[in-house]
mmCIF file of C-alpha atoms and ligand atoms in Angstrom:
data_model
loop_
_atom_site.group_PDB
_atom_site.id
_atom_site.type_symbol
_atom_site.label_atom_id
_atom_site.label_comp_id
_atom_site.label_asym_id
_atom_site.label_seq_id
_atom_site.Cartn_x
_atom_site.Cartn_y
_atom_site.Cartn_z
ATOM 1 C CA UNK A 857 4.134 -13.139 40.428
ATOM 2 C CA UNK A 858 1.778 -13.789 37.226
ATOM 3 C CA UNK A 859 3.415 -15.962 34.486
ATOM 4 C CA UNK A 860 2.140 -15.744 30.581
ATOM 5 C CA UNK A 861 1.882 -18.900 29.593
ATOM 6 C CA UNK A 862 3.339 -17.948 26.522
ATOM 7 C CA UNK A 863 5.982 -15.945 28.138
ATOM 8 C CA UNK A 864 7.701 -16.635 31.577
ATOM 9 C CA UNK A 865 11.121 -15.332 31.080
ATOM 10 C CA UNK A 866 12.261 -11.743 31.784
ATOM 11 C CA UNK A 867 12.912 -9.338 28.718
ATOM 12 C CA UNK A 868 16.281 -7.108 28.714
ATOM 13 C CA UNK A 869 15.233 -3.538 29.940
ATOM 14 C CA UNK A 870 16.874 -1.150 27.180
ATOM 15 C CA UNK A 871 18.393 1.589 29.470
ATOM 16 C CA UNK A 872 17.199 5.154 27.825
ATOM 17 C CA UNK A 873 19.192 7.169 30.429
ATOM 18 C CA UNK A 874 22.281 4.981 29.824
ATOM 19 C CA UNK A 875 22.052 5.933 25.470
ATOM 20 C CA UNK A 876 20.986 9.542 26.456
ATOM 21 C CA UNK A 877 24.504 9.570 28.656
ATOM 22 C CA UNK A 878 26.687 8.032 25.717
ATOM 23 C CA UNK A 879 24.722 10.656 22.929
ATOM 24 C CA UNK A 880 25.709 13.786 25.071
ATOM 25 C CA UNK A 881 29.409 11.888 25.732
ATOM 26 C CA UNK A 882 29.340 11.884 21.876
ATOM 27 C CA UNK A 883 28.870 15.890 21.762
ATOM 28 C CA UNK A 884 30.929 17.313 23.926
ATOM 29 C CA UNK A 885 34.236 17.363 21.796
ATOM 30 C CA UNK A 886 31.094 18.598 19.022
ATOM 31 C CA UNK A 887 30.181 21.481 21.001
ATOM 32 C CA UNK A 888 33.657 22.365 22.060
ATOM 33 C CA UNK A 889 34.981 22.671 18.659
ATOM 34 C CA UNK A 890 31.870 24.686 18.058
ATOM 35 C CA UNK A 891 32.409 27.612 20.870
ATOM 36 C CA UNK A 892 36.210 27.668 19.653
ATOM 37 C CA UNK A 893 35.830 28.241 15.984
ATOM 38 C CA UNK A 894 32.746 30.472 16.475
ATOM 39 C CA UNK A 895 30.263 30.360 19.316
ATOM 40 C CA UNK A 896 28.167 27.711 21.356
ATOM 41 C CA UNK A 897 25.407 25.764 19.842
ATOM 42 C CA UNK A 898 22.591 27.929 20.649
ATOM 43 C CA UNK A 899 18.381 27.215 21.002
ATOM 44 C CA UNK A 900 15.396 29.204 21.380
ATOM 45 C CA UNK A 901 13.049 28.062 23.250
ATOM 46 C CA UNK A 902 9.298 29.217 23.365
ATOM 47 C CA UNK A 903 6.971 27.965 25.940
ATOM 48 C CA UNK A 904 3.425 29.396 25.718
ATOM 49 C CA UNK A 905 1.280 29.437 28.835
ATOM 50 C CA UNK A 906 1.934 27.528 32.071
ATOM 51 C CA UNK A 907 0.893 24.025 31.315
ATOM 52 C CA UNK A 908 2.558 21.748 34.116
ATOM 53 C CA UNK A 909 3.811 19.112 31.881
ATOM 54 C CA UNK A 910 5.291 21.184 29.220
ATOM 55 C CA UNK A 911 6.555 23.306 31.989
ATOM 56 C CA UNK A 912 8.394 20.053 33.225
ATOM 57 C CA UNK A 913 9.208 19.442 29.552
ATOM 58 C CA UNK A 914 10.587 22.792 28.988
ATOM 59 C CA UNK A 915 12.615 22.716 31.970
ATOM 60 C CA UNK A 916 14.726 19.344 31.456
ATOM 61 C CA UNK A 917 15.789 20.598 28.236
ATOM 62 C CA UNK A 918 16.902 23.656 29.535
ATOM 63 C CA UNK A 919 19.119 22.093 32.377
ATOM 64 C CA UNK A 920 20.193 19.603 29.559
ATOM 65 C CA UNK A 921 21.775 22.615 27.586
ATOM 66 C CA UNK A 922 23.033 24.039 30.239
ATOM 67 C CA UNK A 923 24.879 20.615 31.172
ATOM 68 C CA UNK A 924 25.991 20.264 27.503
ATOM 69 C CA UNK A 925 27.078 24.329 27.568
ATOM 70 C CA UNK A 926 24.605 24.816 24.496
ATOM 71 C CA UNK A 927 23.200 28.203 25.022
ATOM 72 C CA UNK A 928 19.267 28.036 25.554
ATOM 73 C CA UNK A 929 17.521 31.301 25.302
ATOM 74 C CA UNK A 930 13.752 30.729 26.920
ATOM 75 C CA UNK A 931 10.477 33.056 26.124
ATOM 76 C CA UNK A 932 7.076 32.496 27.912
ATOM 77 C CA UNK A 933 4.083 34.529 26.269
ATOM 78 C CA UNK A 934 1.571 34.573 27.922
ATOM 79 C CA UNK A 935 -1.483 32.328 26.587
ATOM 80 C CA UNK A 936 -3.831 34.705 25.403
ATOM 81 C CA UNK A 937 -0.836 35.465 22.770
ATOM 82 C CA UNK A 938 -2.634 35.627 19.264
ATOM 83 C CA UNK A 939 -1.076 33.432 16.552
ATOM 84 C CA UNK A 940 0.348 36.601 14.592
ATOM 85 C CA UNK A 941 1.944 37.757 18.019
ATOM 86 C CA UNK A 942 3.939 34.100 18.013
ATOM 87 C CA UNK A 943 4.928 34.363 14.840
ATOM 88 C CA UNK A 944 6.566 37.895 15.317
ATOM 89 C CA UNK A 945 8.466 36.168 17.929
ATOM 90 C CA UNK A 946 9.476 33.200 15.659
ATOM 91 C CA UNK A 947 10.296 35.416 13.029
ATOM 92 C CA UNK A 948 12.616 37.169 15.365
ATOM 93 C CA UNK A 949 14.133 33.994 16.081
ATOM 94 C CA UNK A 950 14.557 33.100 12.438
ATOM 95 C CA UNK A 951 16.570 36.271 11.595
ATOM 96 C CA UNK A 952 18.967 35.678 14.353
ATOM 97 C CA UNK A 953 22.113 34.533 13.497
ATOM 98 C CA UNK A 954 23.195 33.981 16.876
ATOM 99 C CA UNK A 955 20.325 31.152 17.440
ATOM 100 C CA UNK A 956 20.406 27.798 15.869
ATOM 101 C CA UNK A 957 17.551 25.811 16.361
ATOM 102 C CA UNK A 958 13.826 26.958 17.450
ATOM 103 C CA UNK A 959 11.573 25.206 19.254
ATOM 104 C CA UNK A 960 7.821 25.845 20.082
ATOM 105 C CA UNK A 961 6.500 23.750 22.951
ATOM 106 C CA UNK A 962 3.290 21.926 21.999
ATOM 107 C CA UNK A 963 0.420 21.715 22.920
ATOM 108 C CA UNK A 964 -0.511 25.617 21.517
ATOM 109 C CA UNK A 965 -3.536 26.935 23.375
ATOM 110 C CA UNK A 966 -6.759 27.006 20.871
ATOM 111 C CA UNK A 967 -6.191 30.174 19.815
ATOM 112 C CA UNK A 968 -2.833 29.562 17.968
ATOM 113 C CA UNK A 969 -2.845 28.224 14.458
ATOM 114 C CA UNK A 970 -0.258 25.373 15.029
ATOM 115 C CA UNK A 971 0.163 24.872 11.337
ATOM 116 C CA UNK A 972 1.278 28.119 10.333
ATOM 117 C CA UNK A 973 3.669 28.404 13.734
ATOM 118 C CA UNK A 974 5.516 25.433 12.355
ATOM 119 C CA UNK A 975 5.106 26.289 8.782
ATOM 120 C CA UNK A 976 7.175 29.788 10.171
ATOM 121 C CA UNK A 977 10.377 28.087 11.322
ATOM 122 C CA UNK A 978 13.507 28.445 9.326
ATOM 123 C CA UNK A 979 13.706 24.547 8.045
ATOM 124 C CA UNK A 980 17.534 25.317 9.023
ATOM 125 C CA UNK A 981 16.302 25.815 12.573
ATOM 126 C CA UNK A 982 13.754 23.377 13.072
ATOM 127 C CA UNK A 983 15.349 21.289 15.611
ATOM 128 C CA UNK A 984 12.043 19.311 16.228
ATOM 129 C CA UNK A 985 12.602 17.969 12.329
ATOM 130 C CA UNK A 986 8.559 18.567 12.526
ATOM 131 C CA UNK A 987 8.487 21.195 9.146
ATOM 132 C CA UNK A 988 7.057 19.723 6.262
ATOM 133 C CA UNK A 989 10.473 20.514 4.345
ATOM 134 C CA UNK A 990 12.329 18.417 6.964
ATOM 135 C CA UNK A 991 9.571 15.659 6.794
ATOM 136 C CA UNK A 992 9.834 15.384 2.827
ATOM 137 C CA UNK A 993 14.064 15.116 3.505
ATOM 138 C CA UNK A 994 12.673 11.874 5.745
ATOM 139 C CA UNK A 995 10.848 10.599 3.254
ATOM 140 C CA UNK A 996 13.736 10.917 0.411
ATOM 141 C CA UNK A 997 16.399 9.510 3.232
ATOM 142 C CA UNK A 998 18.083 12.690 3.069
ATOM 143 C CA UNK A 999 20.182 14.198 5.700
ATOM 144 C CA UNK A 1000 17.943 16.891 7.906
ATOM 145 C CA UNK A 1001 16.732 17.288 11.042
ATOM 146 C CA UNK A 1002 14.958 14.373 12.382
ATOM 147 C CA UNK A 1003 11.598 14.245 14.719
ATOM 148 C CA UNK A 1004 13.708 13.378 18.020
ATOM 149 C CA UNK A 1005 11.449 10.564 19.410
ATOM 150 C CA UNK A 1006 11.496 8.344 16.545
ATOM 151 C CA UNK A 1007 15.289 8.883 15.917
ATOM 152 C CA UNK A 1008 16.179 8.763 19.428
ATOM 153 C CA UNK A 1009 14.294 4.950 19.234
ATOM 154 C CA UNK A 1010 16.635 4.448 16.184
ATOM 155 C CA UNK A 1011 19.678 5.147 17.789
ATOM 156 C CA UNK A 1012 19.218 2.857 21.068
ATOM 157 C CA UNK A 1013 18.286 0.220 18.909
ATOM 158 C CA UNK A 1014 21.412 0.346 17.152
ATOM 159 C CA UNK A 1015 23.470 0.972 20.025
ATOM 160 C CA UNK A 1016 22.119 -2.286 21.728
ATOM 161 C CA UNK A 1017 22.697 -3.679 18.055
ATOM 162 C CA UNK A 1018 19.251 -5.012 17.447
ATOM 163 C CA UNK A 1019 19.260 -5.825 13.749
ATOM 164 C CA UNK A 1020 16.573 -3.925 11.843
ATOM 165 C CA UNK A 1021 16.896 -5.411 8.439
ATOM 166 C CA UNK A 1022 14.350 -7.888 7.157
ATOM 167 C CA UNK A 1023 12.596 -7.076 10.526
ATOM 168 C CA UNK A 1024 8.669 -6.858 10.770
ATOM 169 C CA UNK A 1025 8.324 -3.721 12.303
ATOM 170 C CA UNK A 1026 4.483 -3.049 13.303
ATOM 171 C CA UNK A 1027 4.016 0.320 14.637
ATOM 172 C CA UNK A 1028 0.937 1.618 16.458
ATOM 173 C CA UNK A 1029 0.205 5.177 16.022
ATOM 174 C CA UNK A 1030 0.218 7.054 13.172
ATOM 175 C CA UNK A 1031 1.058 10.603 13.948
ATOM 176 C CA UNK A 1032 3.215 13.284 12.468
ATOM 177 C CA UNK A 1033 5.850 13.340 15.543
ATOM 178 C CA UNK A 1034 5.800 9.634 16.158
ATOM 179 C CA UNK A 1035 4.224 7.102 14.296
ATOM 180 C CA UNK A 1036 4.970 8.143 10.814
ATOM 181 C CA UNK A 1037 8.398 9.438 10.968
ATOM 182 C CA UNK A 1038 9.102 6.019 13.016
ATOM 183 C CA UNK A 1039 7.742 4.023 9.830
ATOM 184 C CA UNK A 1040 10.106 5.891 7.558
ATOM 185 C CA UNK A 1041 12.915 5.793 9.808
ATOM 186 C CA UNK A 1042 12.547 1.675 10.321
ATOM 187 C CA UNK A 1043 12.012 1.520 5.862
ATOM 188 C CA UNK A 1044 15.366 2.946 5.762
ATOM 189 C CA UNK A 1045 17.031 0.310 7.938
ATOM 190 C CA UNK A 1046 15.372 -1.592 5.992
ATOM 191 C CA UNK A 1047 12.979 -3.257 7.895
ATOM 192 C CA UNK A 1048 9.048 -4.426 6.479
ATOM 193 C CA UNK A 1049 6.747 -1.958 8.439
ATOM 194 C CA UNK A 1050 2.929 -1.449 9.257
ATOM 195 C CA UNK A 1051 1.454 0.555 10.669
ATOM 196 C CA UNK A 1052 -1.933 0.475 12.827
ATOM 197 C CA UNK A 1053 -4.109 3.002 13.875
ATOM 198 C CA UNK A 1054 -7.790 3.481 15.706
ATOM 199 C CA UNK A 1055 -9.380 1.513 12.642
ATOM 200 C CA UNK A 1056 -7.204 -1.470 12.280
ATOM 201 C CA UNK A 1057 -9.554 -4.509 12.338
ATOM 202 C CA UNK A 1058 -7.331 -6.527 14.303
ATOM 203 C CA UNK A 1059 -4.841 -5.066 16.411
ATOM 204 C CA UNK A 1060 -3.843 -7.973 18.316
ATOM 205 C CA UNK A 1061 -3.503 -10.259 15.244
ATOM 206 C CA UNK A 1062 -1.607 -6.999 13.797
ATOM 207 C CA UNK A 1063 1.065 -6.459 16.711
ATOM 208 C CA UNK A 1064 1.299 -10.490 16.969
ATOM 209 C CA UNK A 1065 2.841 -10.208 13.714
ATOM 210 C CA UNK A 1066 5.868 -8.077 14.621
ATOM 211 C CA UNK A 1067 9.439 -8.533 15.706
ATOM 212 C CA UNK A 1068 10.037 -4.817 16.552
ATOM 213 C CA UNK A 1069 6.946 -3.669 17.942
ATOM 214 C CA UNK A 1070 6.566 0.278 18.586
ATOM 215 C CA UNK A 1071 3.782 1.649 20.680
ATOM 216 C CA UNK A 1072 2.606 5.028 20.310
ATOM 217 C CA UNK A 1073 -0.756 5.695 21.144
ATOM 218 C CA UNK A 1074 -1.406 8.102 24.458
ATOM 219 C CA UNK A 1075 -3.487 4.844 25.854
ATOM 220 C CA UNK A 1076 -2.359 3.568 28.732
ATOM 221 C CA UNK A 1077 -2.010 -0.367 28.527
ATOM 222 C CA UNK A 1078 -3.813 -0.739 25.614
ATOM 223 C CA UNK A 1079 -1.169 -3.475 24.590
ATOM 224 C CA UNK A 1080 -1.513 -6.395 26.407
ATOM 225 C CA UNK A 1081 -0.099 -10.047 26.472
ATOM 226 C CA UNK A 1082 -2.208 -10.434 24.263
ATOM 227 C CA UNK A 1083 -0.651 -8.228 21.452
ATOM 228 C CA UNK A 1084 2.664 -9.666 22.448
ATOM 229 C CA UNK A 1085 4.860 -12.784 20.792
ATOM 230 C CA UNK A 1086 7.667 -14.231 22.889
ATOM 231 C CA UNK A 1087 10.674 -12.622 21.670
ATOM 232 C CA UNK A 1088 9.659 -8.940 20.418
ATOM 233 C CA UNK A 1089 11.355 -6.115 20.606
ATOM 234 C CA UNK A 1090 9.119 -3.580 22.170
ATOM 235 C CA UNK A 1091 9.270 -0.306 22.444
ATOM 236 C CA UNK A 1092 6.877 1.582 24.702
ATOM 237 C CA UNK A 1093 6.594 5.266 23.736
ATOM 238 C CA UNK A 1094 3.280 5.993 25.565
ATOM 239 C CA UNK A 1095 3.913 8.470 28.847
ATOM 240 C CA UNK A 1096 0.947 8.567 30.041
ATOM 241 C CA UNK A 1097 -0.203 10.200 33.946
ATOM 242 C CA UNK A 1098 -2.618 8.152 35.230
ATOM 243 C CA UNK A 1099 -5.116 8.614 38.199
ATOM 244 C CA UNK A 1100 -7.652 5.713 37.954
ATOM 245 C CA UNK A 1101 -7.272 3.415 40.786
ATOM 246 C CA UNK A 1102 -8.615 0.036 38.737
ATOM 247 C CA UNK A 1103 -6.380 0.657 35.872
ATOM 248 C CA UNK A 1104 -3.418 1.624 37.730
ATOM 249 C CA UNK A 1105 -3.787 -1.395 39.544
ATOM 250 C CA UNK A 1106 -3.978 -3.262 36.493
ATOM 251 C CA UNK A 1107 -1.022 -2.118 35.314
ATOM 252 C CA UNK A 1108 1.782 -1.257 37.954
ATOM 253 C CA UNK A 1109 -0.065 -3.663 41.245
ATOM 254 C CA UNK A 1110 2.298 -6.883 40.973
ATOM 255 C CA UNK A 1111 4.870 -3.819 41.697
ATOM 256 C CA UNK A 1112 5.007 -2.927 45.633
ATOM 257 C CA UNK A 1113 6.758 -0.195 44.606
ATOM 258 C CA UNK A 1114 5.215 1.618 42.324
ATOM 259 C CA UNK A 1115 1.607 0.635 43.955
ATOM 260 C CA UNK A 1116 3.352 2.447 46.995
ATOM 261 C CA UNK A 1117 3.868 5.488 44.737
ATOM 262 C CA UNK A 1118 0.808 5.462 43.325
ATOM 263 C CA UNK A 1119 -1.072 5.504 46.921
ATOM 264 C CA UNK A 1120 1.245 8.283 47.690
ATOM 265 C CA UNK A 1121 1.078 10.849 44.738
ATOM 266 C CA UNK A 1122 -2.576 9.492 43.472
ATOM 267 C CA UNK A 1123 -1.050 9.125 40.068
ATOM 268 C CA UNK A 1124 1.482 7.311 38.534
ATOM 269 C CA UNK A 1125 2.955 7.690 34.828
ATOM 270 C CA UNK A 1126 2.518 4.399 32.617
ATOM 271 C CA UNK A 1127 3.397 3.889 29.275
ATOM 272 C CA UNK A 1128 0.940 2.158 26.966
ATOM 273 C CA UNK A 1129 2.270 -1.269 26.886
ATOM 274 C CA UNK A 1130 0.983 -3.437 29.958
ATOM 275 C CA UNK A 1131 4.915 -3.398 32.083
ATOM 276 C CA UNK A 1132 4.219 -6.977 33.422
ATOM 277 C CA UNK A 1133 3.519 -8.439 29.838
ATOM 278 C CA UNK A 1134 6.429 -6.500 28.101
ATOM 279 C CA UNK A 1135 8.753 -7.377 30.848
ATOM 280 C CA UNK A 1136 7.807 -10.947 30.704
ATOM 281 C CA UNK A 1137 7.084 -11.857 27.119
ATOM 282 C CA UNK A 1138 9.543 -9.561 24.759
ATOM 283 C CA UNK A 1139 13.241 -9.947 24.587
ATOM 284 C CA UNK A 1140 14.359 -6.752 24.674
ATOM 285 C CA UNK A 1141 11.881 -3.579 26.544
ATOM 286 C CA UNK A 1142 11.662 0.139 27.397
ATOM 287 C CA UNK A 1143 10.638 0.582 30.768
ATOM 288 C CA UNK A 1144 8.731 3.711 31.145
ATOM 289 C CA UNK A 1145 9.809 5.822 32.835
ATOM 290 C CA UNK A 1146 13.308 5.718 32.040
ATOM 291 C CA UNK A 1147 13.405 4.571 27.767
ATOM 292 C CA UNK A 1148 12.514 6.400 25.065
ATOM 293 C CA UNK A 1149 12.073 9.339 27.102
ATOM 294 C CA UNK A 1150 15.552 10.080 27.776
ATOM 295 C CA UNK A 1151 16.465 9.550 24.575
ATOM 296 C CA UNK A 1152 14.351 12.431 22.851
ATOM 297 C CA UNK A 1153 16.051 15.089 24.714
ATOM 298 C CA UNK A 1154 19.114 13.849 23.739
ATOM 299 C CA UNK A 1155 18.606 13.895 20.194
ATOM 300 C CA UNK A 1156 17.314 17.413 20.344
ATOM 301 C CA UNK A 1157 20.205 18.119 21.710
ATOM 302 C CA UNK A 1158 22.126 16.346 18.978
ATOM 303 C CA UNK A 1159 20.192 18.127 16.295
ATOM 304 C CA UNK A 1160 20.920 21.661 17.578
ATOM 305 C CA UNK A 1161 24.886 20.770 17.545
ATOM 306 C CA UNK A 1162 23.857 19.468 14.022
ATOM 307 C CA UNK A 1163 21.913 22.934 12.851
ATOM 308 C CA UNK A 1164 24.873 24.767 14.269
ATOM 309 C CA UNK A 1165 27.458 22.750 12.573
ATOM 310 C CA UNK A 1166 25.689 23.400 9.301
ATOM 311 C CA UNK A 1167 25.139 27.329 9.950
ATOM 312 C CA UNK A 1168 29.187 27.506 10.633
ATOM 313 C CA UNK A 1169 29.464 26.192 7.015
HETATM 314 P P1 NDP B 2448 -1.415 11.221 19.055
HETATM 315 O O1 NDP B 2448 -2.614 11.343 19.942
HETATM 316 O O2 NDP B 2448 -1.070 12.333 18.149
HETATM 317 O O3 NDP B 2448 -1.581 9.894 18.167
HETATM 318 C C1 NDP B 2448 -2.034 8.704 18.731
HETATM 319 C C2 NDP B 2448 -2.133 7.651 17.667
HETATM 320 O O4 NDP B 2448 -2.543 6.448 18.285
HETATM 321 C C3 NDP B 2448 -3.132 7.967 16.564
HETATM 322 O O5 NDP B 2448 -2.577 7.670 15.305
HETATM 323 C C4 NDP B 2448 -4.309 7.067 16.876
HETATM 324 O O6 NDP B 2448 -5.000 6.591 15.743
HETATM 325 C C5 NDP B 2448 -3.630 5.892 17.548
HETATM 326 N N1 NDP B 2448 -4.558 5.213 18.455
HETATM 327 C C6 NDP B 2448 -5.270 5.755 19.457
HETATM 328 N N2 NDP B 2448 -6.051 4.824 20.038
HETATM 329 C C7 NDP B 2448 -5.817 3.665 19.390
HETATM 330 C C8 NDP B 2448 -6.342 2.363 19.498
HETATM 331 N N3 NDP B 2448 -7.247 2.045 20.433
HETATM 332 N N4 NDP B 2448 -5.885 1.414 18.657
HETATM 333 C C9 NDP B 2448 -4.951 1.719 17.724
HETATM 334 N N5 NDP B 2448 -4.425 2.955 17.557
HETATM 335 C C10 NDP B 2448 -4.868 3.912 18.384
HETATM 336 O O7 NDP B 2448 -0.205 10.863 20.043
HETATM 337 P P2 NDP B 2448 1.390 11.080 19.867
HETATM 338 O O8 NDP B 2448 1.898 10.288 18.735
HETATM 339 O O9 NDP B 2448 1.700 12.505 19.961
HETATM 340 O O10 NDP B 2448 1.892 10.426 21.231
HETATM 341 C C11 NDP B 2448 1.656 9.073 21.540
HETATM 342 C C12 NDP B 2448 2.159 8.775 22.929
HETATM 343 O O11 NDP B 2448 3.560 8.972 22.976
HETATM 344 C C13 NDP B 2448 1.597 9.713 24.026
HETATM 345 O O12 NDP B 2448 1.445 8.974 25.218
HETATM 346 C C14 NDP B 2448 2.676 10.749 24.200
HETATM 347 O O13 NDP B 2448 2.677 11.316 25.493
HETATM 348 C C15 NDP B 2448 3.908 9.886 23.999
HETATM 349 N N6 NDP B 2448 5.085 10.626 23.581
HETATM 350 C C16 NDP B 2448 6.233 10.367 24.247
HETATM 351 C C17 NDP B 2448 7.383 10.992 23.911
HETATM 352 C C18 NDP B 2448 8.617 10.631 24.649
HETATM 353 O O14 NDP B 2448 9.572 11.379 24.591
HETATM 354 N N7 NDP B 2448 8.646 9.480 25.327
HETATM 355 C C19 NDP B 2448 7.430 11.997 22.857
HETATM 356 C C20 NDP B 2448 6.180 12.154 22.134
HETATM 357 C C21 NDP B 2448 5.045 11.493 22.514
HETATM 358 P P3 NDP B 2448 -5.841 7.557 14.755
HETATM 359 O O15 NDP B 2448 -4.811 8.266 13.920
HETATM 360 O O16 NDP B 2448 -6.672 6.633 13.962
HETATM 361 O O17 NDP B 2448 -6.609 8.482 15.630
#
């Protein structure tokens, strides 16, 4: 096996599946005092299309729900639907009492004006915490619906109590689902945070800087050893499907395994951290699969018994 030079030890994998587990522990008794006083949590959920990997998406959080006993209520237009078409259906949604929390599986085909689909949901329903309502309750540090990635990250750090405070949290990525409600959500545990983007000068100098490092990006091994200090915390949020020989090699060949299972399947799905460097040179890791991934669905989850919770009041 490769050793960093600056790095021959073996980082603690933080176990997504194993947080997930604990969350939904934590909502049972939630959800049961729910269906007693009124009714069970309850979500809408609207796939358009037949994308594969929203399809697969869609699907886990169904059978999550239906593990939890949340009710999920599924609707697949077709993707030709026009953007006034989806929001007759999200409007329907909204003026049902007997749903909780909406979600609209992204991405939209071209057609559909994303903005105004998510400007549409009830900010009471928006279980993705994604409406601009919901974002500005983020940036005050006021109780709403979070973005479920970014909190889900939150919570397994805490749970493996990884101090936050006075941390330098360096976050690559700057988008409206990850990278900037991750930034506000690591400012109000306090930690110092920057964040880089496509035109930081000097990424590597950048990440070298940070004890919490979070990587959202959608490029597959862009962070290398070379972005990496021993000791970091870093968390890999990339999930990327990869099917180019070299750079799966790159990434996943000092594994027999996964080299196996990429010869098999001609892909294999990689986060954007190189696994050999975070493995080797952080202190604590998210594997992907198996980290952050997990833990999204379980905080959607946690905000729909949350949005139900609040509608019963
Ligand atoms: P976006 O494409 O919306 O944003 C990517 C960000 O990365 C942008 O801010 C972009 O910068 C930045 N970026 C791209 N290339 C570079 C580069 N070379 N150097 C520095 N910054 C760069 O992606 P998302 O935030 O939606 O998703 C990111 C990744 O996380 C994806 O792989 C996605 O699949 C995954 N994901 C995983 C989830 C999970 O549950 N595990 C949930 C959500 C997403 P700029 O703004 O300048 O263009």
């Amino acid at each position: 096996m490769l050793c960093y030079p600056h790095g021959c030890m073996s980082g603690v994998a933080l176990d997504g599946k194993r947080i997930k587990e604990e969350i939904e522990q934590e909502l049972r008794p939630r959800i049961a005092a729910l269906r007693e006083r009124k009714r069970a949590p309850s979500i809408a959920v609207v796939l358009v299309g037949d994308d594969p990997a929203s399809q697969i998406y869609v699907r886990s959080k169904i059978k999550t729900c239906a593990e939890l006993g949340i009710t999920s209520i599924d609707v697949t237009p077709d993707s030709k639907i026009s953007t006034e078409e989806l929001l007759d259906i999200v409007d329907s949604f909204n003026r049902d009492s007997a749903i909780d929390g909406i979600l609209v599986q992204s991405p939209l085909p071209n057609q559909i004006d994303e903005r105004t689909i998510l400007l549409a949901i009830a900010p009471d329903k928006d279980v993705d915490g994604f409406h601009p309502f919901n974002v500005g309750n983020l940036v005050a540090n006021r109780p709403a619906p979070r973005a479920c990635t970014p909190a889900g990250i939150i919570e397994m750090l805490k749970r493996y109590r990884i101090s936050i405070a006075g941390k330098h949290a360096v976050i690559v990525g700057r988008s409206n689902i990850v990278g900037k409600p991750m930034a506000l959500m690591l400012l109000h545990e306090n930690a110092t945070v920057t964040i880089c983007h496509s035109r930081t000068r000097d990424l590597a100098a950048e990440c070298r800087r940070a004890d919490i490092l979070v990587a959202a990006t959608g490029k597959a091994g862009l962070i290398t050893a070379n972005h990496i200090q021993p000791g970091t915390v870093v968390v890999d949020v990339g999930m990327n499907r990869i099917t180019n020989e070299t750079l799966a090699m790159r990434l996943v060949g000092y594994d027999e395994k996964r080299v196996a299972a990429f010869r098999k399947n001609r892909q294999i799905l990689v986060g954007d951290v190189d696994p050999q460097a975070m493995q080797q040179i952080s202190s604590y890791y998210t594997p992907v699969p198996g980290g952050v991934g997990p833990l999204t669905i379980a905080m959607l989850m946690s905000n729909t018994v949350l949005l139900a919770e609040q509608h019963l009041q």
